[in-house]
Short mmCIF file of C-alpha atoms in Angstrom, two decimals:
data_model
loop_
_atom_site.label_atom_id
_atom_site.label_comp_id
_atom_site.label_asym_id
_atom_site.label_seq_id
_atom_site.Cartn_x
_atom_site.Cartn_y
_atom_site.Cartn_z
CA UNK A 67 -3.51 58.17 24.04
CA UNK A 68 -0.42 55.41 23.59
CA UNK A 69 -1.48 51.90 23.16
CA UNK A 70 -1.34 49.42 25.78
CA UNK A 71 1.48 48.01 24.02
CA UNK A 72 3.63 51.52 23.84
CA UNK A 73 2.39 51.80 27.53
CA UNK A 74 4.11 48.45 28.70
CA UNK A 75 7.39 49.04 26.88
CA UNK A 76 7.49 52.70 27.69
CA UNK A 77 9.61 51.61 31.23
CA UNK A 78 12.05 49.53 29.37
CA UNK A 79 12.74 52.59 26.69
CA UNK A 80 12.79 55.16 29.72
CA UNK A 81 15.45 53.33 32.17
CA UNK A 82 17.44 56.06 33.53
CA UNK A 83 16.25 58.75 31.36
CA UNK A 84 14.13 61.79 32.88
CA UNK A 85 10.92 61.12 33.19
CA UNK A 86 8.52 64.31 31.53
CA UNK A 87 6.11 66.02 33.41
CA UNK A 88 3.65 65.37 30.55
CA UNK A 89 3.48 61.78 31.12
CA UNK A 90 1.18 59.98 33.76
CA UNK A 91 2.55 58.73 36.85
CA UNK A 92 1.64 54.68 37.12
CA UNK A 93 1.00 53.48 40.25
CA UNK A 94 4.59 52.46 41.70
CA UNK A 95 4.66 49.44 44.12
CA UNK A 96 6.43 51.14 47.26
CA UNK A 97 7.86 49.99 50.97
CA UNK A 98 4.98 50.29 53.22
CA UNK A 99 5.61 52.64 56.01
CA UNK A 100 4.91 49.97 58.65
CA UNK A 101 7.65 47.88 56.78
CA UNK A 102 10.16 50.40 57.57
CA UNK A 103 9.03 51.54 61.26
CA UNK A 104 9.22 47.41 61.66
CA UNK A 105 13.00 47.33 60.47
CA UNK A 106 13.52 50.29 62.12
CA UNK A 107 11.89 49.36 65.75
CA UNK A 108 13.86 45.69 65.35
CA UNK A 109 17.06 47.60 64.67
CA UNK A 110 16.52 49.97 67.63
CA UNK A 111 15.95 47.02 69.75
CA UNK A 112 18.26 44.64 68.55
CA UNK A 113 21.76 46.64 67.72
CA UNK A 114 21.17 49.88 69.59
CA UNK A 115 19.47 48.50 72.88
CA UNK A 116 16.94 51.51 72.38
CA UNK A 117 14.19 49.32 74.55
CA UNK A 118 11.55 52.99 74.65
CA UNK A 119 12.56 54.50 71.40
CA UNK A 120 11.71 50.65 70.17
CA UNK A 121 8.33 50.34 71.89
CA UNK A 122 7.61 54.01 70.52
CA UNK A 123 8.53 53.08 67.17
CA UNK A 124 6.15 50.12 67.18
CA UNK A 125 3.34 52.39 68.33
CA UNK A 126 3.85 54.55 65.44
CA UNK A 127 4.25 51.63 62.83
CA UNK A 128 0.80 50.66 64.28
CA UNK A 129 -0.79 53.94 63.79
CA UNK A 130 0.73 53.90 60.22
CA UNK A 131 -1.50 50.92 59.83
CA UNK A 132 -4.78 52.18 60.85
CA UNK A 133 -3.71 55.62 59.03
CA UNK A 134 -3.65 54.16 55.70
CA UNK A 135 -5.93 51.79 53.25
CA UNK A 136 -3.97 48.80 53.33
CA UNK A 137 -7.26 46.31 53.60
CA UNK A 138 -6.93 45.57 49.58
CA UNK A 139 -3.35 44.10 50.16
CA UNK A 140 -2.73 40.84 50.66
CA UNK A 141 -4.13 39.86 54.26
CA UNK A 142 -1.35 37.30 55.06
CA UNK A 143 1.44 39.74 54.82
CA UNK A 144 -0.51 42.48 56.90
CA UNK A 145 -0.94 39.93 59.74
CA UNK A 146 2.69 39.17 59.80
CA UNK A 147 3.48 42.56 59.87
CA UNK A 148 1.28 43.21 62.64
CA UNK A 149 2.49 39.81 64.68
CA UNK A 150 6.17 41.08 63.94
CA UNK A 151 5.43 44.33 65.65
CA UNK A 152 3.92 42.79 68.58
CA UNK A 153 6.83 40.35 69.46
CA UNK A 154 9.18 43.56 69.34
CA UNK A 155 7.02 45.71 71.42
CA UNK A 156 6.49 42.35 73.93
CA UNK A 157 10.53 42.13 74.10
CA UNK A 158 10.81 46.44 74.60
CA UNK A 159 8.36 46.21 77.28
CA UNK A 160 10.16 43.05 79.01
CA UNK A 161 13.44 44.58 78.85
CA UNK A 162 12.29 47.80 81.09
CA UNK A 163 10.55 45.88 83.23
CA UNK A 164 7.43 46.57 82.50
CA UNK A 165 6.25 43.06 81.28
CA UNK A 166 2.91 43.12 83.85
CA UNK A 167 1.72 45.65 80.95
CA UNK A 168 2.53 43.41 77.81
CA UNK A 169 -1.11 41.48 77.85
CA UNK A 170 -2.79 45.14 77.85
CA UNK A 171 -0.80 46.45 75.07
CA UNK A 172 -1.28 43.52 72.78
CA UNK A 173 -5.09 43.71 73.68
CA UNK A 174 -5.27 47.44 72.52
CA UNK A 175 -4.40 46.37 68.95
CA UNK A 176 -6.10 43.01 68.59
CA UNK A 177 -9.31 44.13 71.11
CA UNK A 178 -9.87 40.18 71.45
CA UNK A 179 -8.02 37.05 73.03
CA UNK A 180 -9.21 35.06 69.96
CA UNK A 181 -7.88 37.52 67.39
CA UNK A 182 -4.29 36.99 68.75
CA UNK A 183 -1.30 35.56 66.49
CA UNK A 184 -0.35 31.95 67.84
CA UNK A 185 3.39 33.53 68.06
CA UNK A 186 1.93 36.20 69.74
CA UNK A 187 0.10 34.21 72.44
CA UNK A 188 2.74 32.13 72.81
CA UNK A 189 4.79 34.66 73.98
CA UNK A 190 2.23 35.81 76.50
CA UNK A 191 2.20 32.39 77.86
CA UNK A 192 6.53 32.45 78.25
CA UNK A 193 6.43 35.79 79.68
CA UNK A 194 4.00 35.37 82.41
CA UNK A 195 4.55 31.99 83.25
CA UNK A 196 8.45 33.07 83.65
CA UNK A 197 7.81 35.97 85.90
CA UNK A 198 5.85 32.97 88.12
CA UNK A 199 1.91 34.89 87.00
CA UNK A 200 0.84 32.88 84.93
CA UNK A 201 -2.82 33.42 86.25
CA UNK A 202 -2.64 36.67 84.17
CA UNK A 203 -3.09 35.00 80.58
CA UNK A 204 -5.80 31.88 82.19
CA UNK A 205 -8.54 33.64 80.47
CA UNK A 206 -6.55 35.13 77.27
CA UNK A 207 -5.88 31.39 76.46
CA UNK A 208 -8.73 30.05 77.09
CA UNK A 209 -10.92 32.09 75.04
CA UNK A 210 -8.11 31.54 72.08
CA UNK A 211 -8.13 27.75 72.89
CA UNK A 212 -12.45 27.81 72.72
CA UNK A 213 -12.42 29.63 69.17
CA UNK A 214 -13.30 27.30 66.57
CA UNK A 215 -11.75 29.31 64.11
CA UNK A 216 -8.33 28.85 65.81
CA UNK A 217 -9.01 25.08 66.49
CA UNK A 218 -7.70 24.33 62.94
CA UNK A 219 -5.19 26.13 62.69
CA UNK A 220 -1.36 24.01 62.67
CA UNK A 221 -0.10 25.73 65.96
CA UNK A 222 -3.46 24.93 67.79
CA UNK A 223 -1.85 21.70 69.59
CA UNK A 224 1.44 23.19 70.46
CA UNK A 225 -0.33 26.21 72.09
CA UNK A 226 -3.08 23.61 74.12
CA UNK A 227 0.30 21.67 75.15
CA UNK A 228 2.22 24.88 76.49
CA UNK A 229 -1.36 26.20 78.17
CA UNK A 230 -1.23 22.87 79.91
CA UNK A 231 2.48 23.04 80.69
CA UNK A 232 2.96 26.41 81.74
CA UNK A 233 -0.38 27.21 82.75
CA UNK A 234 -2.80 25.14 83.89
CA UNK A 235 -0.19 22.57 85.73
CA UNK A 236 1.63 25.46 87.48
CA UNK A 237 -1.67 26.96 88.88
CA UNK A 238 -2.83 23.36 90.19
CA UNK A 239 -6.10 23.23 87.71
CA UNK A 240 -5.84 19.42 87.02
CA UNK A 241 -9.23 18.83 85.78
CA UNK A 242 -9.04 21.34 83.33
CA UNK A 243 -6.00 20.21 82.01
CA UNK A 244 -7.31 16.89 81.84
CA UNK A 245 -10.53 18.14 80.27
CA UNK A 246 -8.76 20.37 77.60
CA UNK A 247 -6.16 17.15 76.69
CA UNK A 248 -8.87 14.53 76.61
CA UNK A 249 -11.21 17.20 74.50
CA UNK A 250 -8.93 18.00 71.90
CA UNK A 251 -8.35 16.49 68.93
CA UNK A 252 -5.69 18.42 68.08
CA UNK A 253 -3.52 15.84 70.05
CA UNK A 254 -2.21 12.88 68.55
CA UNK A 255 -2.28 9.51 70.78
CA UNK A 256 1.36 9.54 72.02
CA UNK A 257 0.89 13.70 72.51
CA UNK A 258 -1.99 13.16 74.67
CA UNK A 259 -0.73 10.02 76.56
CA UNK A 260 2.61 11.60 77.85
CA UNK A 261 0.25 15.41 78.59
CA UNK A 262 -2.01 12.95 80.49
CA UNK A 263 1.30 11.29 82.17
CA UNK A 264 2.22 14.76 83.44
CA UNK A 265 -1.19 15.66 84.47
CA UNK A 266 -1.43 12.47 86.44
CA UNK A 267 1.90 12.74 87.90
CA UNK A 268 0.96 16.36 89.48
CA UNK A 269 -1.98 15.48 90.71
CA UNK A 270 -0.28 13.16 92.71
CA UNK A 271 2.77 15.37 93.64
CA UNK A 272 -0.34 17.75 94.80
CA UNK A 273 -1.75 14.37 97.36
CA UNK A 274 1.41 14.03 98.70
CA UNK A 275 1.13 15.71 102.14
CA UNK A 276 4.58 16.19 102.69
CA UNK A 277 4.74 18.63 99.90
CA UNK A 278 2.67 21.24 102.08
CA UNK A 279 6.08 21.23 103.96
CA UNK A 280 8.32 22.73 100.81
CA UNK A 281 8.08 26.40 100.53
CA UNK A 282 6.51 27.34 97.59
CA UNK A 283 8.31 28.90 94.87
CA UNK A 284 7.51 33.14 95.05
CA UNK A 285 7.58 35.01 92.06
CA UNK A 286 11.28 36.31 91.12
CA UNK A 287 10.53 39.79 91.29
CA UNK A 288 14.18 40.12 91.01
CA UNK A 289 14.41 38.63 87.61
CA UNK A 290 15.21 40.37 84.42
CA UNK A 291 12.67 39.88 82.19
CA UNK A 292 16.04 39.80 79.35
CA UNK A 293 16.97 36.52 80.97
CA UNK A 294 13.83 35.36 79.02
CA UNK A 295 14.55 33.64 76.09
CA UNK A 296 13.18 36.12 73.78
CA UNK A 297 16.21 37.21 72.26
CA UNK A 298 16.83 34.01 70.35
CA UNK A 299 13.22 34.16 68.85
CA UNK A 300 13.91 37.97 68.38
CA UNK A 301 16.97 37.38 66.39
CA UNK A 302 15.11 34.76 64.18
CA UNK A 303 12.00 37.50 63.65
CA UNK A 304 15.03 39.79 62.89
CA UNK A 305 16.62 37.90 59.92
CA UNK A 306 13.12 37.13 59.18
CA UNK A 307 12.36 40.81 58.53
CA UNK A 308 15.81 41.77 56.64
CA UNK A 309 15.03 38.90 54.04
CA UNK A 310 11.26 39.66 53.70
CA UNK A 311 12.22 43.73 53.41
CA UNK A 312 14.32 42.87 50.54
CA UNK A 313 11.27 40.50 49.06
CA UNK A 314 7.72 40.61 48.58
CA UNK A 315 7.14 43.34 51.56
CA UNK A 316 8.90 45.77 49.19
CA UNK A 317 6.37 45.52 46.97
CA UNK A 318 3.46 46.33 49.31
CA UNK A 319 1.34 49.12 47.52
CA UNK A 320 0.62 52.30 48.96
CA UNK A 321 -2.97 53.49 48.18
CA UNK A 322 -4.45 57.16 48.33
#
């Protein structure tokens, strides 16, 4: 048996030479498949406009996942992995018009609200509250907001901010607004102050009687959900995933 020594300078003597069938294979840090079905999915989506063959490709980069013992890797770069393939799959389903399922198909990978990606819920939140529902992710955000284990992480008062903006205002739920804002000490004083300025100024937008006259806003079931602006995030998740490719998630492991 060769020394470790002989064994560590054996790939510097063997650079482009054959390597014998006599000699043991080393474990070889390879792409993970997921890293490729990611490129490819964001490629599909991005440059060929290929919203279904995108969404499928997604699917399949999940089931890679689950297929394969990648728990020993490094956790991080799983969870961005799995985060990237969510915000392309949110954007394929948007583009055919079939955002009302986004919520569901995130769900069916993450099983709970609290287990979502802050870019991921964020998302949600844009989506919904664009297409004029955003009753549909009340509870989703919620539940995230209520998790102390997301309570410390950095994107915890940005979220609570856009769940007051774009939820909680638009559905008229004052006192939970104020409740979450006052709460929270995620907020910093002039955060909370101009939150509690906006909560104050709807609540008396809502007393105004003469506002029962304006016709309220219906949801624009004409709208294209690619007037969203998920394209510009999309392009920075894209350039995100070329440069991390040709990084450190190249050198993801593949174990039996």
């Amino acid at each position: 048996m060769k020394s470790d020594s002989s064994i560590s300078a054996g790939p510097l003597r063997g650079l482009g030479g054959p390597l014998r069938s006599s000699e043991p294979v080393r474990a070889a840090r390879a792409r993970a498949p997921a890293v490729d079905l990611l490129e490819e999915a964001a490629d599909l989506l991005v440059v060929h406009l290929d919203f279904r063959a995108a969404l499928e490709t997604c699917e399949r980069a999940w089931q890679s996942l689950a297929n394969h013992a990648l728990a020993e890797e490094p956790a991080g770069t799983f969870l961005e992995v799995k985060c990237s393939l969510c915000v392309v799959g949110i954007q394929a389903l948007a583009e055919m018009d079939r955002w009302q399922e986004v919520l569901s198909w995130v769900l069916q990978y993450y099983q709970v609200p609290e287990k979502l990606p802050p870019k991921v819920l964020e998302l949600c939140i844009l989506l919904y509250s664009k297409m004029q529902e955003p009753g549909a992710v009340l509870d989703v955000v919620g539940a995230w907001l209520q998790d102390p284990a997301n309570q410390d992480l950095p994107e915890y008062g940005a979220l609570a901010e856009f769940h007051v903006q774009r939820v909680l205002l638009p559905l008229g739920r004052l006192s939970e607004a104020e409740e979450l804002v006052v709460g929270s000490a995620a907020f910093g004083e002039a955060q909370r102050l101009d939150i509690l300025q906006a909560i104050d100024t709807a609540r008396q937008q809502q007393g105004q009687e003469h506002s029962g006259s304006e016709e309220a806003p219906k949801p624009n079931r004409e709208a294209s959900p690619s007037s969203l602006p998920f394209l510009y995030k999309l392009a920075q998740l894209f350039r995100w995933i070329r440069k991390a490719a040709s990084s450190r998630l190249c050198q993801l492991r593949i174990r039996d």
